[in-house]
Short mmCIF file of C-alpha atoms in Angstrom, two decimals:
data_model
loop_
_atom_site.label_atom_id
_atom_site.label_comp_id
_atom_site.label_asym_id
_atom_site.label_seq_id
_atom_site.Cartn_x
_atom_site.Cartn_y
_atom_site.Cartn_z
CA UNK A 17 -49.32 -17.56 -22.03
CA UNK A 18 -50.88 -13.98 -22.42
CA UNK A 19 -49.20 -13.03 -19.09
CA UNK A 20 -46.01 -13.71 -20.30
CA UNK A 21 -46.75 -11.27 -23.41
CA UNK A 22 -47.80 -8.59 -21.23
CA UNK A 23 -44.45 -8.74 -18.86
CA UNK A 24 -42.45 -5.59 -18.95
CA UNK A 25 -40.17 -5.31 -22.01
CA UNK A 26 -37.20 -4.86 -19.79
CA UNK A 27 -37.53 -8.63 -18.67
CA UNK A 28 -35.14 -10.09 -20.42
CA UNK A 29 -36.08 -13.20 -23.02
CA UNK A 30 -34.55 -16.84 -22.41
CA UNK A 31 -31.88 -17.09 -24.81
CA UNK A 32 -32.73 -19.45 -27.87
CA UNK A 33 -31.09 -22.81 -27.56
CA UNK A 34 -27.69 -23.31 -30.13
CA UNK A 35 -29.18 -26.29 -32.27
CA UNK A 36 -26.35 -26.05 -34.55
CA UNK A 37 -23.96 -26.80 -31.83
CA UNK A 38 -26.15 -29.65 -30.19
CA UNK A 39 -26.49 -31.20 -33.72
CA UNK A 40 -22.61 -30.65 -34.28
CA UNK A 41 -22.05 -32.28 -31.00
CA UNK A 42 -24.25 -35.40 -31.21
CA UNK A 43 -23.34 -35.82 -34.76
CA UNK A 44 -19.46 -35.81 -34.07
CA UNK A 45 -19.86 -38.39 -31.09
CA UNK A 46 -22.05 -40.44 -33.18
CA UNK A 47 -19.42 -40.39 -36.37
CA UNK A 48 -16.43 -40.95 -33.81
CA UNK A 49 -18.20 -44.09 -32.29
CA UNK A 50 -18.98 -45.67 -35.54
CA UNK A 51 -15.68 -44.94 -36.71
CA UNK A 52 -14.09 -46.73 -33.80
CA UNK A 53 -16.69 -49.40 -34.03
CA UNK A 54 -15.27 -50.24 -37.67
CA UNK A 55 -12.05 -49.85 -36.94
CA UNK A 56 -11.70 -52.53 -34.06
CA UNK A 57 -14.51 -54.94 -36.09
CA UNK A 58 -17.00 -54.54 -33.03
CA UNK A 59 -20.16 -56.27 -33.89
CA UNK A 60 -23.08 -57.27 -31.82
CA UNK A 61 -23.60 -60.28 -33.90
CA UNK A 62 -20.27 -61.89 -33.31
CA UNK A 63 -20.36 -61.08 -30.06
CA UNK A 64 -23.58 -63.12 -29.45
CA UNK A 65 -21.84 -65.68 -31.23
CA UNK A 66 -18.84 -66.06 -29.22
CA UNK A 67 -20.65 -65.78 -25.84
CA UNK A 68 -20.79 -69.68 -25.59
CA UNK A 69 -16.78 -69.68 -25.36
CA UNK A 70 -16.83 -66.87 -22.58
CA UNK A 71 -19.48 -69.20 -20.81
CA UNK A 72 -17.08 -72.28 -21.05
CA UNK A 73 -14.56 -70.25 -19.03
CA UNK A 74 -16.94 -69.28 -16.41
CA UNK A 75 -18.11 -72.81 -15.83
CA UNK A 76 -14.64 -73.83 -15.49
CA UNK A 77 -13.74 -71.21 -13.20
CA UNK A 78 -16.43 -72.21 -10.40
CA UNK A 79 -16.70 -73.09 -7.72
CA UNK A 80 -13.42 -71.37 -6.35
CA UNK A 81 -10.84 -73.33 -4.86
CA UNK A 82 -11.20 -72.44 -1.31
CA UNK A 83 -8.38 -74.79 -0.08
CA UNK A 84 -5.95 -72.43 -1.82
CA UNK A 85 -6.90 -69.73 0.43
CA UNK A 86 -4.23 -70.12 3.10
CA UNK A 87 -1.50 -69.48 0.32
CA UNK A 88 -3.07 -66.44 -0.53
CA UNK A 89 -2.64 -64.63 2.70
CA UNK A 90 0.84 -63.66 2.33
CA UNK A 91 0.66 -62.04 -0.94
CA UNK A 92 -2.50 -60.53 -0.16
CA UNK A 93 -0.77 -58.71 2.51
CA UNK A 94 2.03 -57.91 0.19
CA UNK A 95 -0.30 -56.32 -1.97
CA UNK A 96 -1.87 -54.19 0.58
CA UNK A 97 1.73 -53.08 1.61
CA UNK A 98 2.69 -52.17 -1.81
CA UNK A 99 -0.28 -50.00 -2.12
CA UNK A 100 0.12 -48.48 1.67
CA UNK A 101 4.11 -47.21 0.52
CA UNK A 102 2.74 -46.12 -3.00
CA UNK A 103 -0.07 -43.89 -1.57
CA UNK A 104 1.87 -42.26 1.15
CA UNK A 105 4.96 -41.45 -0.61
CA UNK A 106 2.95 -40.31 -3.81
CA UNK A 107 0.44 -38.48 -1.78
CA UNK A 108 3.22 -36.18 -0.01
CA UNK A 109 5.04 -35.72 -3.61
CA UNK A 110 1.96 -34.78 -5.33
CA UNK A 111 0.94 -32.14 -2.87
CA UNK A 112 3.65 -29.57 -4.35
CA UNK A 113 3.29 -30.42 -7.87
CA UNK A 114 -0.54 -29.95 -7.47
CA UNK A 115 -0.03 -26.37 -6.09
CA UNK A 116 2.25 -25.31 -8.69
CA UNK A 117 -0.12 -26.56 -11.58
CA UNK A 118 -2.98 -24.52 -10.22
CA UNK A 119 -3.22 -21.41 -12.33
CA UNK A 120 -4.25 -19.46 -9.24
CA UNK A 121 -1.74 -20.05 -6.93
CA UNK A 122 1.50 -20.79 -8.91
CA UNK A 123 4.33 -18.34 -8.55
CA UNK A 124 4.77 -18.21 -12.51
CA UNK A 125 3.80 -19.23 -15.69
CA UNK A 126 7.33 -20.88 -16.33
CA UNK A 127 6.98 -23.20 -13.30
CA UNK A 128 3.03 -23.86 -14.29
CA UNK A 129 4.31 -24.95 -17.68
CA UNK A 130 7.08 -27.21 -16.51
CA UNK A 131 4.87 -28.92 -13.78
CA UNK A 132 1.83 -29.14 -16.14
CA UNK A 133 3.98 -30.99 -18.96
CA UNK A 134 5.76 -33.12 -16.09
CA UNK A 135 2.40 -34.22 -14.77
CA UNK A 136 1.12 -34.96 -18.40
CA UNK A 137 4.11 -37.01 -18.78
CA UNK A 138 3.55 -39.04 -15.92
CA UNK A 139 -0.26 -39.57 -16.49
CA UNK A 140 0.30 -40.74 -19.93
CA UNK A 141 2.71 -43.60 -19.62
CA UNK A 142 0.70 -46.21 -18.25
CA UNK A 143 1.36 -47.92 -14.70
CA UNK A 144 2.66 -51.07 -16.52
CA UNK A 145 5.69 -49.05 -18.21
CA UNK A 146 6.27 -47.78 -14.82
CA UNK A 147 6.45 -51.36 -13.29
CA UNK A 148 8.61 -52.47 -16.11
CA UNK A 149 11.14 -49.54 -15.57
CA UNK A 150 11.50 -49.94 -12.04
CA UNK A 151 11.65 -53.69 -12.39
CA UNK A 152 14.51 -53.12 -14.56
CA UNK A 153 16.31 -50.82 -12.59
CA UNK A 154 15.51 -52.31 -8.77
CA UNK A 155 14.81 -56.03 -9.87
CA UNK A 156 11.86 -57.82 -9.81
CA UNK A 157 9.33 -57.74 -6.63
CA UNK A 158 7.57 -55.49 -4.42
CA UNK A 159 10.08 -52.75 -4.27
CA UNK A 160 9.50 -52.01 -8.10
CA UNK A 161 5.59 -52.23 -7.58
CA UNK A 162 5.58 -49.85 -5.00
CA UNK A 163 7.52 -47.23 -6.81
CA UNK A 164 5.40 -47.82 -9.92
CA UNK A 165 2.72 -46.95 -7.78
CA UNK A 166 4.30 -44.01 -6.31
CA UNK A 167 4.23 -42.28 -9.64
CA UNK A 168 0.97 -43.65 -10.43
CA UNK A 169 -0.29 -42.12 -7.20
CA UNK A 170 1.53 -38.83 -7.83
CA UNK A 171 -0.32 -38.91 -11.55
CA UNK A 172 -3.81 -39.12 -10.01
CA UNK A 173 -3.61 -36.86 -7.09
CA UNK A 174 -1.95 -34.11 -8.76
CA UNK A 175 -4.10 -34.05 -11.62
CA UNK A 176 -7.84 -34.05 -9.62
CA UNK A 177 -6.33 -31.87 -6.83
CA UNK A 178 -4.95 -28.85 -8.79
CA UNK A 179 -8.24 -28.70 -10.30
CA UNK A 180 -9.84 -28.44 -6.58
CA UNK A 181 -7.18 -26.13 -5.93
CA UNK A 182 -8.08 -24.17 -8.93
CA UNK A 183 -11.80 -24.17 -7.98
CA UNK A 184 -11.24 -22.53 -4.45
CA UNK A 185 -12.61 -18.92 -3.26
CA UNK A 186 -9.64 -16.57 -3.49
CA UNK A 187 -11.14 -14.03 -1.33
CA UNK A 188 -9.44 -15.67 1.77
CA UNK A 189 -6.12 -16.10 0.13
CA UNK A 190 -6.24 -12.27 -0.29
CA UNK A 191 -7.06 -11.47 3.22
CA UNK A 192 -3.73 -13.22 4.13
CA UNK A 193 -2.05 -11.29 1.70
CA UNK A 194 -3.57 -8.08 2.93
CA UNK A 195 -2.12 -9.15 6.07
CA UNK A 196 1.37 -9.04 4.50
CA UNK A 197 1.89 -12.84 4.22
CA UNK A 198 4.18 -14.43 2.00
CA UNK A 199 3.01 -16.94 -0.98
CA UNK A 200 3.74 -19.89 1.70
CA UNK A 201 1.61 -18.17 4.10
CA UNK A 202 -1.29 -17.43 1.94
CA UNK A 203 -1.47 -21.44 0.75
CA UNK A 204 -1.02 -22.57 4.02
CA UNK A 205 -3.66 -20.25 5.69
CA UNK A 206 -5.93 -19.25 2.69
CA UNK A 207 -5.88 -21.86 -0.04
CA UNK A 208 -4.97 -25.14 1.29
CA UNK A 209 -7.54 -25.58 4.03
CA UNK A 210 -10.37 -25.06 1.66
CA UNK A 211 -9.17 -27.75 -0.45
CA UNK A 212 -8.06 -30.18 2.18
CA UNK A 213 -11.11 -32.57 2.23
CA UNK A 214 -10.45 -32.94 -1.38
CA UNK A 215 -7.02 -34.04 -0.97
CA UNK A 216 -8.02 -36.57 1.59
CA UNK A 217 -10.80 -38.28 -0.61
CA UNK A 218 -8.37 -38.22 -3.76
CA UNK A 219 -5.92 -39.96 -1.06
CA UNK A 220 -8.09 -42.63 -0.30
CA UNK A 221 -9.41 -42.98 -3.72
CA UNK A 222 -5.81 -43.55 -4.79
CA UNK A 223 -5.32 -46.39 -2.37
CA UNK A 224 -8.35 -48.09 -3.81
CA UNK A 225 -6.85 -47.72 -7.11
CA UNK A 226 -3.57 -49.06 -5.87
CA UNK A 227 -4.69 -51.95 -4.43
CA UNK A 228 -6.44 -52.99 -7.42
CA UNK A 229 -3.61 -51.88 -9.86
CA UNK A 230 -1.23 -54.15 -7.53
CA UNK A 231 -3.02 -57.00 -9.27
CA UNK A 232 -2.07 -55.93 -12.72
CA UNK A 233 1.39 -54.87 -11.81
CA UNK A 234 2.16 -58.41 -10.37
CA UNK A 235 1.65 -59.59 -14.34
CA UNK A 236 5.21 -58.12 -15.01
CA UNK A 237 6.49 -59.40 -11.88
CA UNK A 238 6.13 -56.48 -9.27
CA UNK A 239 5.09 -58.61 -6.74
CA UNK A 240 2.01 -59.24 -4.53
CA UNK A 241 -1.13 -61.04 -5.46
CA UNK A 242 -0.96 -60.16 -9.22
CA UNK A 243 2.38 -62.47 -9.36
CA UNK A 244 0.14 -65.62 -7.98
CA UNK A 245 -2.39 -64.66 -10.18
CA UNK A 246 -0.33 -64.70 -13.10
CA UNK A 247 1.45 -68.13 -12.16
CA UNK A 248 -2.20 -69.88 -11.40
CA UNK A 249 -3.56 -68.21 -14.95
CA UNK A 250 -0.98 -69.43 -16.74
CA UNK A 251 -1.02 -73.17 -15.70
CA UNK A 252 -5.26 -72.93 -16.38
CA UNK A 253 -6.13 -73.44 -12.61
CA UNK A 254 -9.60 -71.33 -13.17
CA UNK A 255 -10.96 -72.49 -9.80
CA UNK A 256 -7.93 -70.56 -7.77
CA UNK A 257 -7.99 -67.62 -10.21
CA UNK A 258 -11.48 -67.16 -9.45
CA UNK A 259 -10.76 -67.18 -5.24
CA UNK A 260 -7.95 -64.59 -6.20
CA UNK A 261 -10.29 -62.19 -8.15
CA UNK A 262 -12.72 -62.83 -5.18
CA UNK A 263 -10.18 -62.13 -2.24
CA UNK A 264 -9.24 -58.94 -4.26
CA UNK A 265 -12.86 -57.93 -4.62
CA UNK A 266 -13.40 -58.38 -1.01
CA UNK A 267 -10.25 -56.39 0.13
CA UNK A 268 -11.22 -53.55 -2.24
CA UNK A 269 -14.75 -53.32 -0.72
CA UNK A 270 -13.29 -53.08 2.84
CA UNK A 271 -11.23 -50.32 1.81
CA UNK A 272 -13.95 -48.45 0.24
CA UNK A 273 -15.93 -49.21 3.70
CA UNK A 274 -13.17 -47.74 5.64
CA UNK A 275 -12.43 -44.86 3.44
CA UNK A 276 -16.48 -43.90 2.77
CA UNK A 277 -16.36 -43.54 6.84
CA UNK A 278 -13.49 -41.39 6.96
CA UNK A 279 -14.88 -39.10 4.29
CA UNK A 280 -17.91 -38.81 5.89
CA UNK A 281 -16.12 -37.48 9.41
CA UNK A 282 -14.05 -35.07 7.43
CA UNK A 283 -16.65 -33.03 5.31
CA UNK B 28 0.90 10.06 17.32
CA UNK B 29 3.68 8.75 14.75
CA UNK B 30 4.10 9.66 11.07
CA UNK B 31 3.78 6.26 10.18
CA UNK B 32 -0.11 6.08 10.34
CA UNK B 33 -0.66 9.05 7.87
CA UNK B 34 -1.89 8.34 4.11
CA UNK B 35 -1.48 10.80 1.17
CA UNK B 36 -3.14 10.60 -1.94
CA UNK B 37 -1.93 12.53 -4.95
CA UNK B 38 -3.71 12.39 -8.25
CA UNK B 39 -4.47 8.70 -7.21
CA UNK B 40 -6.39 7.09 -10.36
CA UNK B 41 -7.51 3.80 -11.01
CA UNK B 42 -8.72 2.31 -14.24
CA UNK B 43 -9.80 -1.22 -14.57
CA UNK B 44 -9.21 -3.27 -17.55
CA UNK B 45 -12.59 -3.10 -18.68
CA UNK B 46 -12.28 0.63 -18.96
CA UNK B 47 -14.27 1.44 -15.75
CA UNK B 48 -12.76 4.33 -13.65
CA UNK B 49 -12.48 3.29 -10.32
CA UNK B 50 -10.70 6.52 -8.82
CA UNK B 51 -10.83 9.54 -11.13
CA UNK B 52 -7.65 11.29 -9.74
CA UNK B 53 -8.01 11.61 -5.84
CA UNK B 54 -6.04 14.28 -3.61
CA UNK B 55 -6.57 13.48 0.04
CA UNK B 56 -4.66 13.40 3.18
CA UNK B 57 -5.90 11.24 6.09
CA UNK B 58 -4.11 12.34 9.37
CA UNK B 59 -2.59 9.96 11.97
CA UNK B 60 -5.42 8.46 14.30
CA UNK B 61 -8.51 9.99 12.33
CA UNK B 62 -11.47 7.80 11.98
CA UNK B 63 -12.69 8.42 8.51
CA UNK B 64 -16.19 7.12 7.00
CA UNK B 65 -16.32 6.85 3.09
CA UNK B 66 -19.62 7.11 1.56
CA UNK B 67 -20.91 6.62 -1.66
CA UNK B 68 -23.37 4.59 -3.84
CA UNK B 69 -22.21 1.21 -5.14
CA UNK B 70 -19.68 1.38 -7.66
CA UNK B 71 -18.47 5.10 -6.78
CA UNK B 72 -15.04 3.85 -5.69
CA UNK B 73 -15.16 3.22 -2.13
CA UNK B 74 -13.66 -0.12 -2.27
CA UNK B 75 -11.11 1.17 -4.76
CA UNK B 76 -10.08 3.71 -2.48
CA UNK B 77 -9.16 1.29 0.67
CA UNK B 78 -7.91 -1.33 -1.66
CA UNK B 79 -5.58 1.08 -3.22
CA UNK B 80 -3.78 1.57 0.26
CA UNK B 81 -2.48 -1.61 0.67
CA UNK B 82 -1.90 -1.99 -3.03
CA UNK B 83 -4.61 -5.01 -3.67
CA UNK B 84 -5.58 -2.96 -6.35
CA UNK B 85 -2.70 -1.11 -7.77
CA UNK B 86 -2.84 2.54 -9.24
CA UNK B 87 -3.05 3.51 -12.96
CA UNK B 88 -1.53 6.70 -12.23
CA UNK B 89 -0.59 8.88 -9.17
CA UNK B 90 0.79 8.07 -6.01
CA UNK B 91 -0.11 6.92 -2.50
CA UNK B 92 2.20 7.35 0.47
CA UNK B 93 1.60 5.48 3.71
CA UNK B 94 3.75 6.95 6.45
CA UNK B 95 5.64 8.89 3.79
CA UNK B 96 6.57 5.71 2.23
CA UNK B 97 4.91 5.18 -1.44
CA UNK B 98 2.89 2.40 -1.78
CA UNK B 99 4.73 -0.25 -4.42
CA UNK B 100 2.91 -1.25 -7.50
CA UNK B 101 4.32 -4.39 -7.63
CA UNK B 102 3.97 -7.55 -5.35
CA UNK B 103 6.97 -8.18 -3.36
CA UNK B 104 8.72 -7.92 -0.18
CA UNK B 105 8.62 -4.05 0.02
CA UNK B 106 4.56 -4.35 -0.41
CA UNK B 107 4.43 -6.94 1.96
CA UNK B 108 6.28 -5.03 4.77
CA UNK B 109 4.06 -2.18 4.16
CA UNK B 110 0.83 -4.75 4.47
CA UNK B 111 2.16 -5.72 7.59
CA UNK B 112 1.16 -2.35 9.32
CA UNK B 113 -2.25 -2.12 7.53
CA UNK B 114 -4.79 -4.14 9.12
CA UNK B 115 -8.19 -4.96 6.32
CA UNK B 116 -11.50 -6.17 7.48
CA UNK B 117 -13.96 -7.11 4.70
CA UNK B 118 -17.45 -7.46 4.23
CA UNK B 119 -17.34 -11.41 3.89
CA UNK B 120 -15.15 -11.64 6.72
CA UNK B 121 -12.55 -13.55 4.74
CA UNK B 122 -11.24 -15.72 7.54
CA UNK B 123 -10.81 -19.42 7.07
CA UNK B 124 -13.69 -21.52 8.27
CA UNK B 125 -12.37 -24.76 8.42
CA UNK B 126 -9.07 -23.24 10.82
CA UNK B 127 -9.64 -22.66 14.55
CA UNK B 128 -10.44 -18.76 15.79
CA UNK B 129 -6.81 -18.55 17.25
CA UNK B 130 -5.04 -19.66 13.64
CA UNK B 131 -7.17 -17.41 11.76
CA UNK B 132 -6.16 -14.41 14.23
CA UNK B 133 -2.45 -15.44 14.07
CA UNK B 134 -2.67 -14.91 10.43
CA UNK B 135 -2.17 -11.52 11.29
CA UNK B 136 1.29 -12.38 12.86
CA UNK B 137 2.29 -13.95 9.22
CA UNK B 138 4.63 -11.00 8.40
CA UNK B 139 5.80 -10.62 11.74
CA UNK B 140 7.49 -14.08 12.49
CA UNK B 141 9.95 -16.25 10.64
CA UNK B 142 8.32 -18.43 7.86
CA UNK B 143 9.45 -21.56 9.09
CA UNK B 144 7.47 -20.94 12.35
CA UNK B 145 4.24 -20.20 10.84
CA UNK B 146 4.79 -23.22 8.54
CA UNK B 147 5.15 -25.54 11.36
CA UNK B 148 2.44 -23.60 13.82
CA UNK B 149 5.27 -22.84 16.23
CA UNK B 150 4.06 -19.36 16.77
CA UNK B 151 6.30 -17.68 19.42
CA UNK B 152 4.63 -17.16 22.87
CA UNK B 153 4.87 -13.21 22.59
CA UNK B 154 2.80 -13.50 19.42
CA UNK B 155 0.22 -16.21 20.83
CA UNK B 156 -0.21 -13.25 23.76
CA UNK B 157 -0.76 -10.61 20.88
CA UNK B 158 -3.45 -12.93 19.24
CA UNK B 159 -5.09 -13.86 22.40
CA UNK B 160 -4.97 -9.95 23.42
CA UNK B 161 -6.61 -8.93 20.10
CA UNK B 162 -9.44 -11.59 20.84
CA UNK B 163 -9.93 -10.02 24.53
CA UNK B 164 -10.36 -6.54 22.76
CA UNK B 165 -13.33 -7.92 20.78
CA UNK B 166 -14.55 -9.95 23.71
CA UNK B 167 -14.48 -13.45 21.98
CA UNK B 168 -11.44 -14.84 23.58
CA UNK B 169 -13.48 -17.82 25.03
CA UNK B 170 -13.94 -18.88 21.47
CA UNK B 171 -10.31 -19.33 20.75
CA UNK B 172 -10.02 -22.69 19.81
CA UNK B 173 -13.74 -22.95 18.22
CA UNK B 174 -13.71 -23.50 14.48
CA UNK B 175 -14.20 -20.28 12.81
CA UNK B 176 -17.19 -21.54 10.57
CA UNK B 177 -19.14 -22.55 13.68
CA UNK B 178 -19.43 -19.10 14.65
CA UNK B 179 -22.14 -16.48 14.12
CA UNK B 180 -21.92 -13.89 11.52
CA UNK B 181 -20.96 -10.99 13.97
CA UNK B 182 -18.29 -13.12 15.74
CA UNK B 183 -16.98 -14.04 12.55
CA UNK B 184 -16.73 -10.16 11.95
CA UNK B 185 -14.88 -9.99 15.69
CA UNK B 186 -12.32 -12.58 14.51
CA UNK B 187 -11.56 -10.65 11.30
CA UNK B 188 -11.17 -7.45 13.32
CA UNK B 189 -9.02 -9.82 16.01
CA UNK B 190 -6.70 -10.88 12.94
CA UNK B 191 -6.22 -7.11 11.73
CA UNK B 192 -5.38 -6.01 15.25
CA UNK B 193 -3.03 -8.61 15.65
CA UNK B 194 -0.79 -7.33 12.91
CA UNK B 195 -0.46 -4.40 15.64
CA UNK B 196 -1.32 -1.84 12.36
CA UNK B 197 -0.93 1.71 12.42
CA UNK B 198 -3.73 1.92 10.00
CA UNK B 199 -7.00 -0.13 9.82
CA UNK B 200 -9.02 -0.21 6.42
CA UNK B 201 -12.88 -1.82 6.92
CA UNK B 202 -14.11 -2.47 3.63
CA UNK B 203 -18.07 -2.68 4.43
CA UNK B 204 -17.75 -4.51 7.62
CA UNK B 205 -21.28 -4.64 8.55
CA UNK B 206 -23.14 -5.11 5.38
CA UNK B 207 -23.53 -8.73 5.80
CA UNK B 208 -24.81 -8.14 9.39
CA UNK B 209 -28.00 -7.69 11.45
CA UNK B 210 -28.24 -4.07 12.98
CA UNK B 211 -27.67 -4.85 16.52
CA UNK B 212 -24.60 -6.76 15.49
CA UNK B 213 -23.95 -3.90 13.29
CA UNK B 214 -23.72 -1.18 16.21
CA UNK B 215 -21.52 -3.77 18.26
CA UNK B 216 -19.24 -3.74 15.41
CA UNK B 217 -19.38 -0.31 14.67
CA UNK B 218 -18.78 0.47 18.30
CA UNK B 219 -15.81 -1.93 18.50
CA UNK B 220 -14.13 0.20 15.88
CA UNK B 221 -14.55 3.36 17.27
CA UNK B 222 -13.27 2.14 20.51
CA UNK B 223 -10.34 0.42 18.97
CA UNK B 224 -9.51 3.88 17.34
CA UNK B 225 -9.97 5.73 20.27
CA UNK B 226 -7.77 3.41 22.63
CA UNK B 227 -5.21 2.42 20.44
CA UNK B 228 -5.06 5.64 18.02
CA UNK B 229 -5.26 3.37 14.96
CA UNK B 230 -5.92 5.41 12.03
CA UNK B 231 -9.25 3.73 10.63
CA UNK B 232 -11.09 4.10 7.42
CA UNK B 233 -14.34 2.69 6.91
CA UNK B 234 -16.48 2.47 4.00
CA UNK B 235 -20.35 2.55 4.75
CA UNK B 236 -23.04 2.38 3.10
CA UNK B 237 -26.06 3.85 5.38
CA UNK B 238 -25.88 7.45 6.06
CA UNK B 239 -27.08 7.16 9.68
CA UNK B 240 -24.31 4.98 10.58
CA UNK B 241 -21.75 7.29 8.73
CA UNK B 242 -23.02 10.44 10.73
CA UNK B 243 -23.52 8.49 14.21
CA UNK B 244 -19.79 7.00 13.64
CA UNK B 245 -17.66 8.81 11.83
CA UNK B 246 -15.59 11.67 12.82
CA UNK B 247 -15.05 12.71 9.35
CA UNK B 248 -16.80 12.06 6.44
CA UNK B 249 -15.69 11.65 2.86
CA UNK B 250 -18.23 11.22 -0.17
CA UNK B 251 -17.17 9.76 -3.23
CA UNK B 252 -19.24 9.88 -6.57
CA UNK B 253 -17.97 8.08 -9.78
CA UNK B 254 -14.62 8.01 -8.63
CA UNK B 255 -14.33 11.80 -7.47
CA UNK B 256 -14.45 13.10 -4.19
CA UNK B 257 -17.60 15.47 -3.95
CA UNK B 258 -17.79 15.60 0.02
CA UNK B 259 -15.00 16.26 2.92
CA UNK B 260 -15.75 17.41 6.14
CA UNK B 261 -16.92 16.70 9.87
CA UNK B 262 -19.77 14.20 10.38
CA UNK B 263 -21.34 17.21 12.39
CA UNK B 264 -21.69 19.23 9.47
CA UNK B 265 -22.81 17.23 6.66
CA UNK B 266 -26.20 18.06 5.97
CA UNK B 267 -29.22 16.21 3.65
CA UNK B 268 -27.95 18.39 0.87
CA UNK B 269 -24.55 16.85 0.98
CA UNK B 270 -25.78 13.58 0.81
CA UNK B 271 -27.89 14.51 -1.96
CA UNK B 272 -24.96 15.58 -3.82
CA UNK B 273 -23.14 12.41 -3.02
CA UNK B 274 -25.78 10.05 -4.11
CA UNK B 275 -27.00 12.14 -6.73
CA UNK B 276 -30.79 11.71 -5.36
CA UNK B 277 -32.53 12.15 -2.22
CA UNK B 278 -31.79 9.87 0.52
CA UNK B 279 -34.32 7.23 0.94
CA UNK B 280 -35.25 4.82 3.50
CA UNK B 281 -32.97 2.36 1.56
CA UNK B 282 -30.10 4.38 2.66
CA UNK B 283 -30.42 4.38 6.19
CA UNK B 284 -30.08 1.19 8.53
CA UNK B 285 -32.94 2.57 11.25
CA UNK B 286 -35.66 4.33 9.21
CA UNK B 287 -37.03 5.35 12.53
CA UNK B 288 -34.37 7.45 13.13
CA UNK B 289 -33.53 9.02 9.64
CA UNK B 290 -34.37 12.98 10.03
#
């Protein structure tokens, strides 16, 4: 300890912790949680009492009805196709939207402001809303699902990627400008290559989300495995529901494996 | 020599938003084809001087003309046209590590080809030829298709030089081009710059920290101190007293690259 006090006076002291801030933040989160739990009537005691009901459902759902599997193949494939279309179209449209929303790259405040708010609206409205909207527009079925997932993909990728773009090193883009490069050249040669690995991982992530989301979208008639799930659930065919959930789980795991290996190769 | 390569500073003054003075009113003329080394301690305004020439740092007041044309104070077509003829080399290379060496050098052609061609990577054969010639001039044409980030520091700086050369510039600005390199590579890069200046007659402004490098490679030496011009003369006539004046103290071992050569 004496060594510390012998240090020359020029050595800066470690700044004191801001206890008021820490206590305030912890207090605010605690208060919000308590208020929310009261509001929805969340109670650990009640939860424990109602567990048998959940258990009954699980028992009824086991074992899965394997014989149903052949009838799942076509809808599973359709789910995959919906997800592919949504991810590819949404992924492409997300590129300009993300660039214009990145503060360091946007050509002007007005463009940035409009684009940012457009992104916020896309993100605030849930995918179920988009599915219902498109179902009303183009009819129930996989097209409506693919369109809903396109919007969902734009919302996910543009938000995440615009933040990656804001975090890039602006030194290289400056060098492109120093060579007389235009805004587009600066983007293409200085800015975007730096954030390209992020783009690929967000696109793969969006694909994974889309496969999962297409299960929910089926509930409102947007095609794919979700529609089968909804029919079986409403007729209390729980062993079949179990099989559907398991098959989607396996599909997502396979996609996760593939995208992980792609990502590893890219970074 | 053509007039495009002359630079005039008239009362050039830069004050940064935080109140720091970058240039305190500089009057200076650089003649076409000169090889000028700018020295001064850090914060003396060396980088500001270079960056004001291609408008990366706009002047607060005064003016700079390049080839008789005033440097525009705002981004736009005029400034881009001026920058197209001024190559810049940076201390930290500023090349895109994820792209190939060739693509990085072709960035030096972006102001010379139609935008859609650059965008689709459809560079005209003539521009590819210019890029290759630039790589040959710095002896790394064999690395053309290697990812730039896989090269050594000295090779990466050569990519930076080749990119500047690909602009076919009248002027080259080199902002501490050897500050991130080892001594052997430092001398190679400095010799490259001198050779390019002699072969192509490109007006060259180089910021350097080390006094021995300045004396060895500079034709003309300019000394800056707190944004003011405190020395302007030939490399042969610069004395220890001059350096003392520029740095505000006696030069020591930290101010030379090779202490054994220091006089």
